[in-house]
Short mmCIF file of C-alpha atoms in Angstrom, two decimals:
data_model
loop_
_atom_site.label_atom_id
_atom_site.label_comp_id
_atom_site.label_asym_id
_atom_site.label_seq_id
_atom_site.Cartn_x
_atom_site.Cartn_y
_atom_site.Cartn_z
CA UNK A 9 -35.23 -3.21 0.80
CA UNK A 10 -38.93 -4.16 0.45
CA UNK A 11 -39.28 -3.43 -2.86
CA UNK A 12 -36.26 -4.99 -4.10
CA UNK A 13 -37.39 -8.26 -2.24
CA UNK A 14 -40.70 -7.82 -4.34
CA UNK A 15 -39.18 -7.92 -7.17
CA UNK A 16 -37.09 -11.19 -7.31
CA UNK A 17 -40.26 -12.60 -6.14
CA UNK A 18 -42.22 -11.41 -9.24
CA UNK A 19 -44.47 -8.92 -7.61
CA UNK A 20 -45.27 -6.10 -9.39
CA UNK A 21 -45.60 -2.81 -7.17
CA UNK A 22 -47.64 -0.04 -8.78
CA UNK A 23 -46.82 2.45 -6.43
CA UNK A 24 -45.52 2.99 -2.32
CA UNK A 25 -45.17 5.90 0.36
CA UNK A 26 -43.39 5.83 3.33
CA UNK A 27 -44.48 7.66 6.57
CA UNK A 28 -43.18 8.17 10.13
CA UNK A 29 -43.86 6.02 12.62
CA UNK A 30 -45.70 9.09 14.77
CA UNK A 31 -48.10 9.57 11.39
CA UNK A 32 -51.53 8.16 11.32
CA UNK A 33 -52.24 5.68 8.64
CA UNK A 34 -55.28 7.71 7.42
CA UNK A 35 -53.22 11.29 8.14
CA UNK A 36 -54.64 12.00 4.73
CA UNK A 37 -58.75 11.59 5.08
CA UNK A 38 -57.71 13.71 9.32
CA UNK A 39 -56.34 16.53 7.31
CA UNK A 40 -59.42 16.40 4.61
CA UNK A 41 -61.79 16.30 7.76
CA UNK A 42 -60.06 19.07 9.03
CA UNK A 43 -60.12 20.98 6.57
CA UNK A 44 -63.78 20.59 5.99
CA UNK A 45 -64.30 21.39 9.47
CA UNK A 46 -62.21 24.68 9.19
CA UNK A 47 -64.22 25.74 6.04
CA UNK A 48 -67.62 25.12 8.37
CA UNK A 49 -65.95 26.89 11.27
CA UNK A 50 -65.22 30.23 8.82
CA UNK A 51 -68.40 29.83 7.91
CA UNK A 52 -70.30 30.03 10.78
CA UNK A 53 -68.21 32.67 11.80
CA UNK A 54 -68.87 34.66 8.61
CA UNK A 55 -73.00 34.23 8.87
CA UNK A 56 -72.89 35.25 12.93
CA UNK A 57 -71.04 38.73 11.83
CA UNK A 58 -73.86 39.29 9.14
CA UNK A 59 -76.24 38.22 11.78
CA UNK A 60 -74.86 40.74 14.31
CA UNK A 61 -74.81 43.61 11.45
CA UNK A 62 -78.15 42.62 10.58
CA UNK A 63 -79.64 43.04 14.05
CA UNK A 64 -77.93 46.10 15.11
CA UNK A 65 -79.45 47.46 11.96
CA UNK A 66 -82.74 46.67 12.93
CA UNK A 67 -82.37 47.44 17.13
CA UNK A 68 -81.58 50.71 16.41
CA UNK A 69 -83.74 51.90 13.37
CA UNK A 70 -86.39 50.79 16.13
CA UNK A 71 -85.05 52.90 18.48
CA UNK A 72 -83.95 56.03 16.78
CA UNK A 73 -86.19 57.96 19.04
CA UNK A 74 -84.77 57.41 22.10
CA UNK A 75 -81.38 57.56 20.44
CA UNK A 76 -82.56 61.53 19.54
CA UNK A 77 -83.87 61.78 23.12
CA UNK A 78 -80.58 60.74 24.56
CA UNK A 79 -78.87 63.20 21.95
CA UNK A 80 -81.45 65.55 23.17
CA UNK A 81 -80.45 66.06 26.97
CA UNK A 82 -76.97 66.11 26.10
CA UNK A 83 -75.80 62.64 25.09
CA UNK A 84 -72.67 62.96 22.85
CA UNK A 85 -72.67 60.39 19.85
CA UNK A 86 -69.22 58.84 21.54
CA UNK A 87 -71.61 58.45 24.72
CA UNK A 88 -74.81 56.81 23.18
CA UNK A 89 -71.98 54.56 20.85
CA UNK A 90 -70.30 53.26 24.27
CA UNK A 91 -73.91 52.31 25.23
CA UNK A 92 -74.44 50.15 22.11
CA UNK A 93 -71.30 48.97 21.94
CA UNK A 94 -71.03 47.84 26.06
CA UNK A 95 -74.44 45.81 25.18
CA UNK A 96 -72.53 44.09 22.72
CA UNK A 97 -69.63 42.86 24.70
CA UNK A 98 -71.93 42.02 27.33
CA UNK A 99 -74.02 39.70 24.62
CA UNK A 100 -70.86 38.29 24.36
CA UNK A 101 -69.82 37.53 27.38
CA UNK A 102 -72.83 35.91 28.10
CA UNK A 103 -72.60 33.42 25.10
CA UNK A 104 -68.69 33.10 25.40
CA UNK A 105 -69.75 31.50 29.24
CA UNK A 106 -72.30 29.30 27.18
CA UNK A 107 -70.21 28.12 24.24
CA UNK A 108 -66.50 27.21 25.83
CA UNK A 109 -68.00 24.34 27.78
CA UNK A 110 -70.89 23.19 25.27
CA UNK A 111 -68.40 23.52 22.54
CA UNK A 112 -66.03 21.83 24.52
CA UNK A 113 -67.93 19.18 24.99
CA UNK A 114 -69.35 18.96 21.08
CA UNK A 115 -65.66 18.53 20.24
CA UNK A 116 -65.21 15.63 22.42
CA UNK A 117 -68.40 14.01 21.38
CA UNK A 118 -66.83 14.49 17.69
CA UNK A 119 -63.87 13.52 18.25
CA UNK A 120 -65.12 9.66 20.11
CA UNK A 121 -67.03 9.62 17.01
CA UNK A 122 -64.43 9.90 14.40
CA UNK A 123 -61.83 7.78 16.40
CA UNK A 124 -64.29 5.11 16.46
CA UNK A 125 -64.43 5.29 12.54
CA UNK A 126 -61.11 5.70 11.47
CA UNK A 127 -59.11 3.93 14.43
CA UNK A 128 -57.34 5.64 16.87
CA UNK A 129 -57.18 6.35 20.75
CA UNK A 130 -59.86 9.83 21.81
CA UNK A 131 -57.87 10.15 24.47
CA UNK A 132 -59.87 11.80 27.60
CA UNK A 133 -62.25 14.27 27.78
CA UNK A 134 -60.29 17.99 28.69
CA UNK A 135 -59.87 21.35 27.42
CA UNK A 136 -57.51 22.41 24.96
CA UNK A 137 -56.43 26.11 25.81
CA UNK A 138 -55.71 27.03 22.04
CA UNK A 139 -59.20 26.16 21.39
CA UNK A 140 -60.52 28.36 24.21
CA UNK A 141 -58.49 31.15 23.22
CA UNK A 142 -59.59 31.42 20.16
CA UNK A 143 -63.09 31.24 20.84
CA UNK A 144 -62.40 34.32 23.28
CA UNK A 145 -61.02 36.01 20.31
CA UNK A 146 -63.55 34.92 18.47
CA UNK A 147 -67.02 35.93 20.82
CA UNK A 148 -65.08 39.34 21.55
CA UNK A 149 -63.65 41.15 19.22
CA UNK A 150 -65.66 40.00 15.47
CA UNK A 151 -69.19 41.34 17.54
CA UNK A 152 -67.29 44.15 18.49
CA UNK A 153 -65.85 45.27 14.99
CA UNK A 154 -68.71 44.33 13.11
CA UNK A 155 -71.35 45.75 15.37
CA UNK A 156 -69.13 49.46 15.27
CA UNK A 157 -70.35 49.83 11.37
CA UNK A 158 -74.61 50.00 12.18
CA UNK A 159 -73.78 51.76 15.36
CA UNK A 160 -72.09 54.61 14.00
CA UNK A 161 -74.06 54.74 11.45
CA UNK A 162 -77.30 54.51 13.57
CA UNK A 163 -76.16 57.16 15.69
CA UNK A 164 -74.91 59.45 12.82
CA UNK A 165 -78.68 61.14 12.57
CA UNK A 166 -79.52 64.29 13.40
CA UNK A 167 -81.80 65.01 16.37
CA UNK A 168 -84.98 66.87 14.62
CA UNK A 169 -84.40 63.23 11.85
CA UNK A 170 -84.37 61.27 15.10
CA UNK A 171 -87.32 62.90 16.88
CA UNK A 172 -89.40 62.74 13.80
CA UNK A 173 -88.53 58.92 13.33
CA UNK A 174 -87.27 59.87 9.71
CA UNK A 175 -85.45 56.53 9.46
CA UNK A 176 -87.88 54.34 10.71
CA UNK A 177 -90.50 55.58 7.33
CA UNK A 178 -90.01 53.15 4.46
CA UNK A 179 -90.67 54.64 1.62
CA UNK A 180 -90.15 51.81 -0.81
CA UNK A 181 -91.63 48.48 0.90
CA UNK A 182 -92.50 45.01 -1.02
CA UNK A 183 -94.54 42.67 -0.91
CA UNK A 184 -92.33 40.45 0.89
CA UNK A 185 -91.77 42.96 3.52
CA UNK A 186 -95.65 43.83 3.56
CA UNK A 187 -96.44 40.29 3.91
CA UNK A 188 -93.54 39.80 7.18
CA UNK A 189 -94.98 42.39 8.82
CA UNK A 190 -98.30 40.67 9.14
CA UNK A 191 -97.10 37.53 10.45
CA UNK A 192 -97.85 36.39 13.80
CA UNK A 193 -96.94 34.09 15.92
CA UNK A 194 -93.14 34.09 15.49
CA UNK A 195 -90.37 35.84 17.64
CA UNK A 196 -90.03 39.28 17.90
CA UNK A 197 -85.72 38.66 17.02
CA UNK A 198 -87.13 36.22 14.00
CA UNK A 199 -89.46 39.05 12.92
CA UNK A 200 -86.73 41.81 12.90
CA UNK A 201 -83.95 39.82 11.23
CA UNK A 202 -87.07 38.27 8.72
CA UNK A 203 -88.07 42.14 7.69
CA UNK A 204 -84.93 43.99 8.39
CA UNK A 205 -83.77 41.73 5.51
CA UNK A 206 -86.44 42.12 2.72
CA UNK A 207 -86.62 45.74 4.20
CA UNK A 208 -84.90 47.92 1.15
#
């Protein structure tokens, strides 16, 4: 073998590996970068679910009133909670239709990127179904389950609470929140997130 032939020659070896002939020579620093870029990805996908809770939160403590209207002229709470929760699947329909292709094509960009750096062939630009799946998954069922939890608990209120905007009264505001809600100039969906935060 190899190291037997370095040996009668003198040659000291310190240590060796073998791999396949299908395995990458850096296989080790692709499955670090991977990993790193699966961390990210559970990441994001963590901080868009408490985005989505966060938001619901704030939609409907705005709109308590007309969720006791609706209650008022015979809107059951299963009703007004198929409302909510068919505005969030549309949301993500919408986005799903934005983010396969621009994600798509972020990948590829990535991917030119790294094989320039480490050395191997990008291949051609094309979609890879498991990633699209999985970004269906993804945009429609996490908005889904974690928008149920402020939406059931939005529409939980009683109509006289509802009508009397009992929810929306903040009994124990901040300075932080007082300060918020005298900004100007900024969103109206950066303003709710900004004070639905700080809000309690």
């Amino acid at each position: 073998t190899i190291l037997r032939a370095f040996d009668r020659q003198g040659i000291q070896v310190i240590a060796s590996y073998s791999r396949r002939n299908t395995d990458h020579p850096l296989i080790i620093y692709l499955n670090a970068l991977a990993g790193v870029l699966f961390v990210l990805g559970f990441l994001v996908v963590f901080l868009s679910a408490f985005l989505i809770t966060n938001t619901l939160s704030a939609l409907l403590n705005q709109q308590i009133v007309q969720v006791g209207v609706m209650k008022t002229i015979g809107g059951t709470r299963r009703q007004i909670n198929g409302i909510y929760m068919v505005l969030i699947l549309v949301f993500s329909l919408i986005s799903l239709v934005m983010a396969v292709p621009l994600a798509n094509l972020a990948a590829w960009a990535e991917n030119r990127i790294l094989a320039e750096s480490i050395n191997f062939i990008a291949g051609e630009h094309r979609f890879v179904p498991q990633a699209v799946l999985l970004q269906v998954v993804v945009a429609l069922i996490i908005p889904q389950v974690v928008g149920a939890i402020p939406v059931i608990q939005g529409t939980r209120i009683s109509i006289q609470d509802a009508l009397n905007g009992a929810v929306s009264r903040v009994d124990d505001q901040g300075r932080i929140y007082r300060l918020l809600s005298r900004l100007r100039g900024l969103s109206r969906p950066l303003l709710i997130s900004l004070r639905n935060t700080f809000r309690r």
